[in-house]
Coordinates of C-alpha atoms and ligand atoms in Angstrom, one line a residue:
X69 CA -8.3 19.3 17.7
X70 CA -8.4 18.4 14.1
X71 CA -6.7 15.4 12.3
X72 CA -3.9 16.0 9.8
X73 CA -3.7 13.5 6.9
X74 CA -0.6 13.4 4.8
X75 CA -1.4 13.2 1.1
X76 CA 0.5 10.8 -1.1
X77 CA 1.0 12.2 -4.6
X78 CA 3.5 12.8 -7.4
X79 CA 3.0 16.6 -7.7
X80 CA 0.4 16.0 -10.4
X81 CA -2.3 13.9 -8.9
X82 CA -3.4 12.3 -5.6
X83 CA -2.5 8.7 -5.0
X84 CA -5.5 6.4 -4.2
X85 CA -3.9 5.4 -0.8
X86 CA -4.7 9.0 0.4
X87 CA -8.5 8.4 -0.1
X88 CA -8.4 5.2 2.1
X89 CA -6.4 7.2 4.7
X90 CA -9.0 10.0 4.7
X91 CA -11.7 7.4 5.4
X92 CA -9.7 6.1 8.4
X93 CA -9.2 9.8 9.6
X94 CA -13.0 10.4 9.4
X95 CA -13.6 7.3 11.5
X96 CA -11.3 8.8 14.2
X97 CA -13.7 11.7 14.3
X98 CA -13.1 15.5 14.1
X99 CA -12.2 17.9 11.3
X100 CA -10.0 16.3 8.7
X101 CA -7.2 18.5 7.2
X102 CA -5.0 17.2 4.3
X103 CA -1.4 18.3 3.9
X104 CA -0.2 18.4 0.3
X105 CA 3.6 18.9 0.4
X106 CA 5.5 19.0 -2.9
X107 CA 6.6 21.4 -5.6
X108 CA 4.3 22.7 -8.3
X109 CA 1.5 20.6 -6.7
X110 CA -1.4 23.1 -6.5
X111 CA -3.5 20.8 -8.8
X112 CA -3.1 18.1 -6.1
X113 CA -4.4 20.4 -3.4
X114 CA -7.4 21.3 -5.6
X115 CA -8.0 17.5 -6.0
X116 CA -7.7 16.9 -2.3
X117 CA -10.2 19.8 -1.6
X118 CA -12.9 17.9 -3.5
X119 CA -12.6 14.7 -1.5
X120 CA -15.6 14.2 0.7
X121 CA -14.9 14.5 4.4
X122 CA -12.0 17.0 4.1
X123 CA -12.5 20.4 5.7
X124 CA -9.2 22.1 4.9
X125 CA -6.2 21.5 2.6
X126 CA -2.8 22.8 3.6
X127 CA -0.5 23.4 0.6
X128 CA 3.2 23.4 1.3
X129 CA 4.5 24.1 -2.3
X130 CA 8.2 24.5 -2.1
X131 CA 11.3 23.1 -3.9
X132 CA 12.4 21.6 -0.6
X133 CA 9.5 19.2 -0.9
X134 CA 9.7 18.4 -4.6
X135 CA 10.7 14.7 -4.1
X136 CA 9.2 14.4 -0.6
X137 CA 12.5 13.6 1.0
X138 CA 11.7 12.2 4.5
X139 CA 14.1 14.5 6.3
X140 CA 12.4 17.6 5.1
X141 CA 8.9 16.3 5.2
X142 CA 9.2 15.1 8.8
X143 CA 10.4 18.5 9.9
X144 CA 7.4 20.2 8.2
X145 CA 4.9 17.7 9.6
X146 CA 6.4 17.9 13.1
X147 CA 6.0 21.7 13.0
X148 CA 2.4 21.5 11.8
X149 CA 1.5 18.6 14.2
X150 CA 1.5 21.1 17.1
X151 CA -2.1 22.1 16.1
X152 CA -3.4 18.5 15.6
X153 CA -4.5 15.6 17.8
X154 CA -3.6 13.0 15.2
X155 CA -1.3 12.8 12.2
X156 CA -2.4 10.1 9.8
X157 CA -0.4 8.8 6.8
X158 CA -0.8 5.9 4.3
X159 CA 1.3 2.9 5.3
X160 CA 3.2 3.3 2.0
X161 CA 6.9 3.6 1.4
X162 CA 6.6 7.4 1.9
X163 CA 4.5 7.1 5.1
X164 CA 6.7 4.4 6.5
X165 CA 9.7 6.6 5.9
X166 CA 8.8 10.0 7.3
X167 CA 6.3 9.3 10.1
X168 CA 8.7 7.4 12.4
X169 CA 11.0 10.5 12.1
X170 CA 8.1 12.7 13.2
X171 CA 7.5 10.4 16.1
X172 CA 11.2 10.7 17.1
X173 CA 11.1 14.5 16.7
X174 CA 8.0 14.9 18.8
X175 CA 9.0 12.2 21.3
X176 CA 5.8 10.2 21.0
X177 CA 5.3 6.6 19.9
X178 CA 3.8 5.7 16.6
X179 CA 1.1 3.1 15.7
X180 CA 1.8 1.5 12.3
X181 CA -0.3 -0.2 9.7
X182 CA -3.8 0.2 11.4
X183 CA -6.6 -1.9 10.0
X184 CA -9.4 -0.6 12.1
X185 CA -10.3 2.4 14.2
X186 CA -11.9 1.3 17.5
X187 CA -12.0 4.9 18.9
X188 CA -10.0 8.0 18.7
X189 CA -7.2 6.5 20.8
X190 CA -7.6 2.8 20.0
X191 CA -6.7 1.0 16.8
X192 CA -6.3 -2.6 15.5
X193 CA -3.2 -3.6 13.7
X194 CA -1.9 -7.0 12.5
X195 CA 0.9 -8.7 14.3
X196 CA 2.8 -12.0 13.6
X197 CA 2.5 -11.6 9.9
X198 CA -1.3 -11.2 10.1
X199 CA -1.9 -14.2 12.3
X200 CA -3.2 -12.1 15.1
X201 CA -4.7 -8.7 15.6
X202 CA -3.4 -6.4 18.3
X203 CA -5.7 -3.7 19.7
X204 CA -3.5 -0.9 20.7
X205 CA -4.6 2.0 22.9
X206 CA -2.5 5.2 23.0
X207 CA -2.4 7.4 26.1
X208 CA -0.4 10.1 24.4
X209 CA -1.6 13.6 23.6
X210 CA -0.5 13.3 20.0
X211 CA -1.3 10.2 18.0
X212 CA 0.7 9.2 14.9
X213 CA -0.7 6.4 12.8
X214 CA 0.0 4.8 9.4
X215 CA -3.0 3.3 7.7
X216 CA -3.2 0.0 5.8
X217 CA -5.1 1.2 2.7
X218 CA -6.7 -2.2 1.8
X219 CA -8.5 -2.2 5.2
X220 CA -10.5 1.0 4.5
X221 CA -12.8 2.0 1.6
X222 CA -11.7 5.0 -0.4
X223 CA -13.3 8.3 0.4
X224 CA -15.4 9.7 -2.5
X225 CA -13.0 11.8 -4.7
X226 CA -15.7 14.3 -5.7
X227 CA -18.3 16.1 -3.8
X228 CA -16.3 18.1 -1.1
X229 CA -15.4 21.8 -1.3
X230 CA -12.6 22.4 1.3
X231 CA -10.6 25.6 1.4
X232 CA -6.9 25.5 0.3
X233 CA -4.5 27.4 2.6
X234 CA -0.9 28.0 1.8
X235 CA 1.7 26.9 4.5
X236 CA 4.6 29.3 4.7
X237 CA 7.1 27.0 6.4
X238 CA 9.9 25.8 4.2
X239 CA 12.4 23.4 5.7
X240 CA 15.4 22.2 3.7
X241 CA 17.7 20.4 6.1
X242 CA 20.2 19.8 3.3
X243 CA 20.8 16.4 4.9
X244 CA 19.8 14.5 1.8
X245 CA 19.3 15.2 -1.9
X246 CA 17.4 13.7 -4.7
X247 CA 19.7 12.0 -7.2
X248 CA 17.3 10.2 -9.5
X249 CA 14.7 7.5 -9.8
X250 CA 14.1 4.6 -12.2
X251 CA 10.5 3.9 -12.5
X252 CA 9.3 0.6 -13.9
X253 CA 7.1 1.4 -16.9
X254 CA 4.2 -0.9 -17.4
X255 CA 0.8 -0.6 -19.1
X256 CA -0.6 -3.0 -16.5
X257 CA -2.4 -1.7 -13.5
X258 CA -0.4 -0.9 -10.3
X259 CA -0.2 -3.9 -8.0
X260 CA -1.7 -2.3 -4.9
X261 CA -4.7 -0.8 -6.6
X262 CA -5.4 -3.5 -9.2
X263 CA -8.8 -5.2 -9.3
X264 CA -7.3 -8.4 -10.5
X265 CA -3.9 -9.9 -9.8
X266 CA -2.2 -12.9 -11.4
X267 CA 0.7 -14.1 -9.3
X268 CA 3.4 -16.6 -10.0
X269 CA 5.6 -18.6 -7.7
X270 CA 8.7 -20.7 -7.6
X271 CA 7.0 -23.2 -9.8
X272 CA 7.4 -20.9 -12.8
X273 CA 11.1 -21.7 -12.8
X274 CA 12.2 -18.8 -14.9
X275 CA 11.5 -15.2 -15.9
X276 CA 10.8 -16.4 -19.5
X277 CA 8.0 -18.6 -18.1
X278 CA 6.5 -15.6 -16.4
X279 CA 6.5 -13.8 -19.7
X280 CA 5.1 -16.8 -21.6
X281 CA 2.5 -18.1 -19.0
X282 CA 1.6 -15.4 -16.4
X283 CA 1.7 -12.2 -18.4
X284 CA -0.7 -13.3 -21.3
X285 CA -3.3 -14.2 -18.7
X286 CA -2.8 -11.0 -16.9
X287 CA -3.1 -9.0 -20.1
X288 CA -6.3 -10.8 -21.1
X289 CA -7.8 -10.0 -17.7
X290 CA -6.4 -6.4 -17.5
X291 CA -4.7 -7.6 -14.4
X292 CA -1.5 -6.7 -12.5
X293 CA 1.3 -9.3 -12.2
X294 CA 2.4 -10.3 -8.7
X295 CA 4.9 -12.9 -7.4
X296 CA 6.0 -14.8 -4.3
X297 CA 9.2 -14.0 -2.6
X298 CA 10.7 -17.2 -3.9
X299 CA 10.1 -16.1 -7.5
X300 CA 11.6 -12.7 -6.7
X301 CA 14.6 -14.1 -4.9
X302 CA 15.3 -16.4 -7.8
X303 CA 15.4 -13.3 -10.1
X304 CA 12.4 -14.3 -12.2
X305 CA 10.8 -10.9 -11.7
X306 CA 11.7 -7.6 -10.0
X307 CA 11.1 -7.2 -6.3
X308 CA 8.4 -4.5 -6.7
X309 CA 6.1 -7.4 -7.7
X310 CA 6.5 -9.2 -4.4
X311 CA 3.3 -9.8 -2.5
X312 CA 3.4 -10.6 1.2
X313 CA 4.7 -9.7 4.6
X314 CA 7.9 -8.2 3.2
X315 CA 6.3 -7.2 -0.1
X316 CA 3.1 -5.4 -1.0
X317 CA -0.2 -5.9 0.8
X318 CA -3.0 -6.3 -1.8
X319 CA -6.8 -6.9 -1.6
X320 CA -8.0 -7.2 -5.2
X321 CA -11.4 -8.6 -6.2
X322 CA -9.7 -11.6 -7.8
X323 CA -6.3 -13.0 -6.9
X324 CA -5.0 -15.9 -9.0
X325 CA -2.1 -17.7 -7.4
X326 CA -0.2 -19.9 -9.9
X327 CA 2.4 -22.3 -8.5
X328 CA 2.4 -20.6 -5.1
X329 CA 2.3 -22.8 -2.0
X330 CA 0.7 -20.1 0.3
X331 CA 3.3 -19.7 3.0
X332 CA 2.1 -17.6 5.9
X333 CA 4.3 -14.7 4.8
X334 CA 2.6 -14.7 1.3
X335 CA -0.9 -15.0 2.8
X336 CA -0.2 -12.0 5.0
X337 CA -0.1 -9.9 1.8
X338 CA -3.1 -11.2 -0.1
X339 CA -5.4 -13.0 2.4
X340 CA -7.9 -10.2 2.2
X341 CA -8.5 -10.6 -1.5
X342 CA -12.2 -11.1 -2.2
X343 CA -11.9 -14.2 -4.4
X344 CA -8.8 -16.3 -4.4
X345 CA -8.1 -18.9 -7.1
X346 CA -5.1 -21.2 -6.7
X347 CA -3.6 -23.4 -9.4
X348 CA -1.3 -26.0 -7.9
X349 CA -0.3 -29.6 -8.4
X350 CA -0.4 -30.2 -4.7
X351 CA -3.8 -30.4 -3.1
X352 CA -2.2 -30.2 0.3
X353 CA -0.6 -26.9 -0.4
X354 CA -1.5 -24.3 2.4
X355 CA -3.0 -22.0 -0.3
X356 CA -5.8 -24.5 -0.6
X357 CA -7.1 -23.5 2.9
X358 CA -7.7 -19.9 1.8
X359 CA -8.6 -20.5 -1.8
X360 CA -12.3 -20.0 -2.9
X361 CA -11.5 -22.1 -6.0
X362 CA -8.6 -24.6 -6.1
X363 CA -7.6 -26.1 -9.4
X364 CA -5.3 -29.2 -8.9
X365 CA -3.4 -28.9 -12.2
X366 CA -0.1 -28.2 -13.8
X367 CA 0.1 -24.5 -14.3
X368 CA 2.0 -24.9 -17.5
X369 CA -1.1 -26.6 -19.0
X370 CA -4.0 -24.9 -17.1
X371 CA -2.9 -21.3 -17.4
X372 CA -2.4 -21.2 -21.2
X373 CA -5.7 -23.1 -21.6
X374 CA -7.5 -20.5 -19.4
X375 CA -5.9 -17.7 -21.4
X376 CA -6.9 -19.2 -24.7
X377 CA -10.5 -19.6 -23.6
X378 CA -10.9 -16.0 -22.4
Ligands
FAD1275 P1 7.1 -22.8 -2.8 O1 6.8 -22.7 -1.4 O2 8.3 -23.6 -3.3 O3 5.8 -23.3 -3.6 C1 5.8 -23.7 -4.9 C2 4.4 -24.3 -5.2 O4 4.3 -24.6 -6.6 C3 4.2 -25.6 -4.4 O5 3.0 -25.5 -3.7 C4 4.1 -26.7 -5.5 O6 3.1 -27.7 -5.2 C5 3.6 -25.8 -6.7 N1 4.0 -26.3 -8.0 C6 5.1 -26.9 -8.4 N2 5.1 -27.2 -9.7 C7 3.9 -26.8 -10.2 C8 3.2 -26.8 -11.4 N3 3.9 -27.2 -12.5 N4 2.0 -26.3 -11.5 C9 1.3 -25.9 -10.4 N5 1.9 -25.8 -9.2 C10 3.1 -26.3 -9.1 N6 7.1 -15.0 0.7 C11 6.3 -14.2 0.0 O7 5.7 -14.7 -1.0 N7 6.1 -12.9 0.2 C12 6.7 -12.3 1.3 O8 6.6 -11.1 1.5 C13 7.6 -13.1 2.1 N8 8.2 -12.6 3.2 C14 8.9 -13.4 4.0 C15 9.5 -12.9 5.2 C16 10.2 -13.7 6.0 C17 10.8 -13.1 7.3 C18 10.4 -15.0 5.7 C19 11.2 -15.9 6.6 C20 9.9 -15.6 4.5 C21 9.2 -14.7 3.7 N9 8.6 -15.2 2.5 C22 7.8 -14.5 1.8 C23 8.9 -16.6 2.0 C24 7.9 -17.6 2.3 O9 8.1 -18.2 3.5 C25 8.0 -18.8 1.2 O10 9.3 -19.3 1.2 C26 7.6 -18.3 -0.2 O11 6.4 -17.6 -0.2 C27 7.5 -19.5 -1.1 O12 7.2 -19.1 -2.4 P2 6.5 -20.1 -3.4 O13 5.1 -20.4 -2.9 O14 6.6 -19.4 -4.8 O15 7.4 -21.4 -3.5

């Protein structure tokens, strides 16, 4: 049986997490079909059809799926899942929201946040905030998994030529409705897909200091801004900037941690970054143990100096 990948998108274009998820699906083995559920989203289906490794795209284009409400999406996916051995979704807010509902509807367990495919039934996933890796084997007929995007390379976005097939099912449960959304607008790259991240911690002491110290460096580097939970809880920055166990999981080429101690819950979100730079007054801070470059310095002096020299 084939594998169904749920596409993450905004009705206009495919989100990058989908490409990482497709790679995980191809590693499981078998035909990979991609479901594009949305409204006015034919362009997304065409984009998905070009991704290397995809053999078919299912297009569920209906007003019921416009905002991808988990109640409606889970019903659709549950119905389609009958023809598939695996349903695979990115471990994003959307995937984490609808796939457990599919698991409940189809009465199977779900394996979340996989970081490696061992074989078609066996997967690695982090436990204890990334301190250990569990290898989980499923003995069920249907396997539902969410995929940690940073653990898999993105599939090539161009080069495939899959057929697009319309799905007739339209499920509007009427249990929830979309009221509105407030999207943070920023010219900076999105945190989870940024190549460079400059993060600030409690040591910043205020939101103004984030603006004065962290943001200019981020702008010079074309980087995204991140933060520790302490900085978020203190109200210096909004919580969508939080990196860590209860925030976002990132793996940029370069992660610069300014005034962040490196608590285990923070490391769980950025430990896979390729190069880690830490700027901290305390050489004993735990972040020193994962940093490739550790600068023992006051961030209020070191960061503006770095910014001015770039
Ligand atoms: P601190 O630990 O207070 O560290 C501040 C650092 O700044 C220190 O190392 C200090 O030496 C340094 N410093 C001080 N002044 C300066 C200066 N002038 N220049 C340079 N360095 C300076 N945390 C997360 O980040 N993300 C999460 O997702 C997350 N999830 C959690 C989930 C749970 C269930 C729990 C219990 C905790 C979680 N935490 C998370 C919180 C985590 O345990 C830490 O409390 C938090 O990460 C600390 O943030 P911090 O490093 O900014 O602050």
